[in-house]
PDB file of C-alpha atoms in Angstrom:
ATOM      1  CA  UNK A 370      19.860   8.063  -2.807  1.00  0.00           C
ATOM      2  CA  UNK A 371      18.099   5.237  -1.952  1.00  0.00           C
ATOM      3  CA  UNK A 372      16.698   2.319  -4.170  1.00  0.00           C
ATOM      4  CA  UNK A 373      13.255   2.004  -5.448  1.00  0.00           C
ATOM      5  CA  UNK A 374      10.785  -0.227  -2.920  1.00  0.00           C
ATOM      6  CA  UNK A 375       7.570  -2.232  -3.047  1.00  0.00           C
ATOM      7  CA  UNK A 376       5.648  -3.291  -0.237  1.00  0.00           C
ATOM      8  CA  UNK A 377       3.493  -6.725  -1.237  1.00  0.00           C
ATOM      9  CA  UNK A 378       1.225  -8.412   0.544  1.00  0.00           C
ATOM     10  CA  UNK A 379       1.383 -11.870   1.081  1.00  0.00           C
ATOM     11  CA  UNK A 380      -0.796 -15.279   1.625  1.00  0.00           C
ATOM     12  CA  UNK A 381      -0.023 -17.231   5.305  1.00  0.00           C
ATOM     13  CA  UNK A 382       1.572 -20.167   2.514  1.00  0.00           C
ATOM     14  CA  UNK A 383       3.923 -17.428   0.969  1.00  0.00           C
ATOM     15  CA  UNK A 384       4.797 -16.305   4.255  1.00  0.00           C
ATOM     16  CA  UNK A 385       5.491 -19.733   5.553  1.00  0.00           C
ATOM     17  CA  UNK A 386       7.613 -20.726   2.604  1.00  0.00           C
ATOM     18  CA  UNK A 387       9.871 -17.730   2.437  1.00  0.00           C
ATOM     19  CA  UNK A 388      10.419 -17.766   6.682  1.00  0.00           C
ATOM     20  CA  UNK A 389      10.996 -21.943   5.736  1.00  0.00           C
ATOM     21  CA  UNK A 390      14.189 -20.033   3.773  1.00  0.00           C
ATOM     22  CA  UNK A 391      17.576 -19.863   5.128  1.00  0.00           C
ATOM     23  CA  UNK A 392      19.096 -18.619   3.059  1.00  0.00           C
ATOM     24  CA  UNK A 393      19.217 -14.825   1.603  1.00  0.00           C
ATOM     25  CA  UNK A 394      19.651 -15.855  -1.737  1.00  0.00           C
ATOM     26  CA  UNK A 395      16.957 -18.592  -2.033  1.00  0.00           C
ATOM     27  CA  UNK A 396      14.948 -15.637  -0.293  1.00  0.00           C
ATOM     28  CA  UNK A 397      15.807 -12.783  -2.584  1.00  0.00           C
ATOM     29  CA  UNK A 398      15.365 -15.793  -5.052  1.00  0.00           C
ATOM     30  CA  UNK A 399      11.848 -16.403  -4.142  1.00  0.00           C
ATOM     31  CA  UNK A 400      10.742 -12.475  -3.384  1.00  0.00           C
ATOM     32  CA  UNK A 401      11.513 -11.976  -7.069  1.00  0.00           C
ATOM     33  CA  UNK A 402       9.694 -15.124  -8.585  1.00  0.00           C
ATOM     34  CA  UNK A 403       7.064 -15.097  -6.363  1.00  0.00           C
ATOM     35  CA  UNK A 404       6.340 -11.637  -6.203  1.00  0.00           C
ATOM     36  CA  UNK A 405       8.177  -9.181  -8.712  1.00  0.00           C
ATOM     37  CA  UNK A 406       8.079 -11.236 -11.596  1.00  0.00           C
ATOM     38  CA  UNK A 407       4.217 -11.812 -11.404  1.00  0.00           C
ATOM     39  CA  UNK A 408       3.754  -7.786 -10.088  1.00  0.00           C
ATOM     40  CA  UNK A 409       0.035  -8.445  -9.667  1.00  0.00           C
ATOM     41  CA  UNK A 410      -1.022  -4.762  -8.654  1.00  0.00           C
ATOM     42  CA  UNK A 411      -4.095  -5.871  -6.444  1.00  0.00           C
ATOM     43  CA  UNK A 412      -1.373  -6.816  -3.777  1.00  0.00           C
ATOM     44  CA  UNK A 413       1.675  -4.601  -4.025  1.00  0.00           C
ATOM     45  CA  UNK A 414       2.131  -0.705  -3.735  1.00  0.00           C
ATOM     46  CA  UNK A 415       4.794   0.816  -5.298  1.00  0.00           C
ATOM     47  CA  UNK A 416       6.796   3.252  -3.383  1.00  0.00           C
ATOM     48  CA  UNK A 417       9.711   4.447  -5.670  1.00  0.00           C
ATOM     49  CA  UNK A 418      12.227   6.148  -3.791  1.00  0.00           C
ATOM     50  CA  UNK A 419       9.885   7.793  -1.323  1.00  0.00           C
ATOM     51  CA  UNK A 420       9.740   4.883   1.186  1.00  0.00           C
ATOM     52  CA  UNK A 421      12.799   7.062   2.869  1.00  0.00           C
ATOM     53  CA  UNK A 422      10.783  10.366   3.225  1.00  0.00           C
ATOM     54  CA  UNK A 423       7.282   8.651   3.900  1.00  0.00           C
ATOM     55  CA  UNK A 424       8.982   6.611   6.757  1.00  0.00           C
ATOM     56  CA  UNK A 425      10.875   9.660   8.160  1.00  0.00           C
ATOM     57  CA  UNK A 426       7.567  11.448   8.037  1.00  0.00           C
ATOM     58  CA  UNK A 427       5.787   8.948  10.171  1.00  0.00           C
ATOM     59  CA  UNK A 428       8.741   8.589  12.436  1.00  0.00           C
ATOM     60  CA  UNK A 429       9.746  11.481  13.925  1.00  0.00           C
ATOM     61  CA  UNK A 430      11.946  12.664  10.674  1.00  0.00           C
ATOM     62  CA  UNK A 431      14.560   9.875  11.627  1.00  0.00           C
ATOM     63  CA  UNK A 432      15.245   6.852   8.737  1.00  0.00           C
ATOM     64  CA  UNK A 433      16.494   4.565  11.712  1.00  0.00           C
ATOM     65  CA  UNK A 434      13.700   1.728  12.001  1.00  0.00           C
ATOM     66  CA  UNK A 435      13.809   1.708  15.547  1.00  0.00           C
ATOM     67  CA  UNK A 436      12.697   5.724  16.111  1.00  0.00           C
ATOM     68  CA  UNK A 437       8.943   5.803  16.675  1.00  0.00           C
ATOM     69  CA  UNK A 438       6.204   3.566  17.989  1.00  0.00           C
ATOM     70  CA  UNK A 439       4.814   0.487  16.143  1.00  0.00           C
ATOM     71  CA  UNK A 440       2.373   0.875  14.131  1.00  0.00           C
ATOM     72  CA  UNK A 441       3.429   3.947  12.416  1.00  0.00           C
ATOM     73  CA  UNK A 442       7.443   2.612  12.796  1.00  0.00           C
ATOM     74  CA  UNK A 443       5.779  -0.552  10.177  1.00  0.00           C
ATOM     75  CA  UNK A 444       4.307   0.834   7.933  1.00  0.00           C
ATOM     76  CA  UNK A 445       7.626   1.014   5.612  1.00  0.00           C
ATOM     77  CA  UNK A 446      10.163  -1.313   6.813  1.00  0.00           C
ATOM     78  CA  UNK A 447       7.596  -3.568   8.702  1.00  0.00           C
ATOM     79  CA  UNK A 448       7.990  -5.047  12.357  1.00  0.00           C
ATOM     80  CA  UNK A 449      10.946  -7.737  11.760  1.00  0.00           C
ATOM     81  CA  UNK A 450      13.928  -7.847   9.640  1.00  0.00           C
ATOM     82  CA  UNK A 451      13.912 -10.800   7.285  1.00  0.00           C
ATOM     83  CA  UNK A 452      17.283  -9.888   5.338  1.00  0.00           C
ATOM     84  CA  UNK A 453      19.270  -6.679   5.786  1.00  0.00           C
ATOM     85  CA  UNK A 454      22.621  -5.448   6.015  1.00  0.00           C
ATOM     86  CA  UNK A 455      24.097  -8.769   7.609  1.00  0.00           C
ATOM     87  CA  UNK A 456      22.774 -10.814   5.225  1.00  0.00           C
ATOM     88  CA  UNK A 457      22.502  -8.750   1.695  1.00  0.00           C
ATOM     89  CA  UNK A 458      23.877  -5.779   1.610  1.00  0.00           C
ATOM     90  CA  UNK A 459      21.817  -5.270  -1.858  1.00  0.00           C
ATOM     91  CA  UNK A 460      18.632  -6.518  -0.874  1.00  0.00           C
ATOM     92  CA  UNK A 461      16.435  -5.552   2.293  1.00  0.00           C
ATOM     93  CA  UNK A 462      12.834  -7.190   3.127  1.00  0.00           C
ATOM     94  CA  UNK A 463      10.854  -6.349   6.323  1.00  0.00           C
ATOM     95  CA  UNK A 464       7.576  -8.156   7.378  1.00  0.00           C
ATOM     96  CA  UNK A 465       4.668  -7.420   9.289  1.00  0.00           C
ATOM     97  CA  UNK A 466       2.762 -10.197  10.398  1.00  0.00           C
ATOM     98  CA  UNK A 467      -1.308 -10.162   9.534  1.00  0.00           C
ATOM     99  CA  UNK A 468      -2.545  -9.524  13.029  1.00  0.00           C
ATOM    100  CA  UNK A 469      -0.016  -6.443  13.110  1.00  0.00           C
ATOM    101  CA  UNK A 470      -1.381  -5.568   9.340  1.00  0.00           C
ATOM    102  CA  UNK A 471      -4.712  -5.011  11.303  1.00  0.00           C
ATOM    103  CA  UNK A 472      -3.129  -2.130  13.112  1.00  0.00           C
ATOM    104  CA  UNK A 473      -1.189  -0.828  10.547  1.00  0.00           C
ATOM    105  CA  UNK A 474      -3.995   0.029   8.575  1.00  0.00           C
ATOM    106  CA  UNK A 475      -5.836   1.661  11.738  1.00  0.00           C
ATOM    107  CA  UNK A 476      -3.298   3.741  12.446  1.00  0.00           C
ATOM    108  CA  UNK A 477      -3.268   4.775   8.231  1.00  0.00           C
ATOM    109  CA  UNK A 478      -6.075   6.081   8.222  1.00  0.00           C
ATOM    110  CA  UNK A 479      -5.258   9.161  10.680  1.00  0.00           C
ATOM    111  CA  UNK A 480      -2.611  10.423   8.963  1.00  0.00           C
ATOM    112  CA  UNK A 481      -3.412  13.872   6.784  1.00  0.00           C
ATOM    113  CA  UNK A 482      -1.862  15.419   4.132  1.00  0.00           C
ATOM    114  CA  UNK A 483      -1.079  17.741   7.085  1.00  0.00           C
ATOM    115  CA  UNK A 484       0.553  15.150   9.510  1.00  0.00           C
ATOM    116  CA  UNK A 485       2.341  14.072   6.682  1.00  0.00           C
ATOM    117  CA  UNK A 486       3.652  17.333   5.963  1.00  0.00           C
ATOM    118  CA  UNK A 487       4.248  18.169   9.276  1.00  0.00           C
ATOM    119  CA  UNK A 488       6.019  14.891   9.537  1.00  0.00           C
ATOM    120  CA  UNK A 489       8.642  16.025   6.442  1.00  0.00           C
ATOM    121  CA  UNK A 490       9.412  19.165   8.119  1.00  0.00           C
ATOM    122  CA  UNK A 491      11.143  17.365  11.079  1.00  0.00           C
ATOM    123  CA  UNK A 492      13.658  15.664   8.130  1.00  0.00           C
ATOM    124  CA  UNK A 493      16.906  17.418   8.886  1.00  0.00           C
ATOM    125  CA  UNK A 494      18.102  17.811   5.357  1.00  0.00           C
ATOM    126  CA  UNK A 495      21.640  17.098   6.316  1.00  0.00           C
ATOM    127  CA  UNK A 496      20.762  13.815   7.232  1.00  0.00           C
ATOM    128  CA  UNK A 497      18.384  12.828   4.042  1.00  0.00           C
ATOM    129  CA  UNK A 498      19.613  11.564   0.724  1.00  0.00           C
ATOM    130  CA  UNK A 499      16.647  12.985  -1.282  1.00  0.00           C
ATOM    131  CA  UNK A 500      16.455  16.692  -2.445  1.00  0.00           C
ATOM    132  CA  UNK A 501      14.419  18.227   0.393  1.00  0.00           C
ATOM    133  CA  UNK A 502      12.245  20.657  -0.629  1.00  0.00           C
ATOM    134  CA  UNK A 503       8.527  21.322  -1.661  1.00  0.00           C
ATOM    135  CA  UNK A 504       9.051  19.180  -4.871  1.00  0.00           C
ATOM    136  CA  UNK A 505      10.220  16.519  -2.851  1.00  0.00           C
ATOM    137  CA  UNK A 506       7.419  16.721  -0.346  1.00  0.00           C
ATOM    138  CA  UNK A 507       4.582  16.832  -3.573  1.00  0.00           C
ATOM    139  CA  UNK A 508       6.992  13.368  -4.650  1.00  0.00           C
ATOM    140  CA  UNK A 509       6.228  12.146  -1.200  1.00  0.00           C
ATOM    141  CA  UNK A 510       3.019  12.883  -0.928  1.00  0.00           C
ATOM    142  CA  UNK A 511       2.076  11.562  -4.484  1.00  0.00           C
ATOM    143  CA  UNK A 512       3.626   7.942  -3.160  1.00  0.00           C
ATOM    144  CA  UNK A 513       1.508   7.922   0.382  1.00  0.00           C
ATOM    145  CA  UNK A 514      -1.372   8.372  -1.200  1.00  0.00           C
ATOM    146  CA  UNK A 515      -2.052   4.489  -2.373  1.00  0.00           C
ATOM    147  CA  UNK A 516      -0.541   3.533   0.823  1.00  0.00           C
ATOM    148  CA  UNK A 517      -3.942   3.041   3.252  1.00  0.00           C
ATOM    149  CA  UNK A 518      -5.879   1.323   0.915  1.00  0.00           C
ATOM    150  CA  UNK A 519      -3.249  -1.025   0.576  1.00  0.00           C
ATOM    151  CA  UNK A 520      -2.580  -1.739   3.913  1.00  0.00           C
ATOM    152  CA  UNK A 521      -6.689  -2.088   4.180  1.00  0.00           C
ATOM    153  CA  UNK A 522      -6.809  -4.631   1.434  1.00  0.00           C
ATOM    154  CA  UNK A 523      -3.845  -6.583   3.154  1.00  0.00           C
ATOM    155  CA  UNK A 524      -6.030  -6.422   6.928  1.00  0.00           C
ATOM    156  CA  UNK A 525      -8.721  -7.712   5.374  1.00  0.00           C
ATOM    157  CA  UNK A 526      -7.974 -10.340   3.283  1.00  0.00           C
ATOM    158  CA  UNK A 527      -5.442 -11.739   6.489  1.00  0.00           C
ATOM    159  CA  UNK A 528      -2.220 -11.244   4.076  1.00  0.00           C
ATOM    160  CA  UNK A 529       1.202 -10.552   5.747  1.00  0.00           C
ATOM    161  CA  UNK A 530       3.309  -7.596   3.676  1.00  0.00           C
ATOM    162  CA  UNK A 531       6.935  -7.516   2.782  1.00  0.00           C
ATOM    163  CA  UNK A 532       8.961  -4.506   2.246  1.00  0.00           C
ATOM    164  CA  UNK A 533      11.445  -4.914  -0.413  1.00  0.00           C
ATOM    165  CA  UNK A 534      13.616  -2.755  -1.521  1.00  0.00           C
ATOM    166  CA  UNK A 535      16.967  -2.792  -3.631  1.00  0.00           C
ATOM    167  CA  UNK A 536      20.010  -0.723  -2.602  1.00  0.00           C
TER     168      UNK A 536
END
């Protein structure tokens, strides 16, 4: 199953501090105490455990990040890798830069309900950790919806977002 994830969205100084980071501790470090520990909701969205089926949904029905076509292959784990597997195997943040926030949040607002469910129904189950199903897809569904007005607020106010999520 995978772990619970929070997309924030960041000033131009936060972004410039953490990329000023080498390393993934001082980064996982400074995600927390920047970020977590403050959890000011006007610039986060929580995702739970859903980022996996939301991103599959936009992407084809595949979890590999580099199935689909920017923007809808950002919107979860974002357009560049700033820790993964290589670096913490417990801790994974993606970015998306502020002009490429801009056309995240275009492409947002054209997904339905029904893209999105059409979306879930190309997740081979044998290849997804949640419980597929029509509870899983209301789950799914219940986590999107915050997801465009995020993105929006992020566009507009020039803010870069992070993906975070523990594993």
């Amino acid at each position: 199953m995978p772990g619970r994830a929070v997309l924030f969205a960041i000033t131009p100084a936060h972004l410039e501090a953490l990329e000023a980071l080498d390393d993934p501790d001082e980064r996982v470090e400074f995600i927390e105490e920047t970020f977590e520990e403050p959890w000011d909701e006007t610039w986060l969205c929580e995702l739970d455990k859903a980022w996996d089926a939301i991103h599959r949904c936009l992407n084809e029905g595949c979890l590999d990040d580099e199935v689909g076509e920017f923007p809808m292959s950002a919107v979860i784990f974002g357009r560049t890798h700033v820790m993964g597997d290589e670096d913490e195997p417990d801790y994974y943040v993606g970015l998306t830069r502020p002009e490429d926030v801009v056309a995240v949040a275009a492409a947002l607002v054209t997904i339905t309900e029904e893209s999105l469910r059409e979306g879930y129904a190309r997740i081979d189950p044998d290849d997804y950790d949640g419980d597929f199903g029509d509870d899983d897809l209301a789950y799914t569904l219940g986590w999107f919806v915050d997801l465009p007005a995020f993105w929006r607020r992020a566009a507009d106010s020039g803010r870069a977002v992070i993906f975070a999520c523990d594993r």
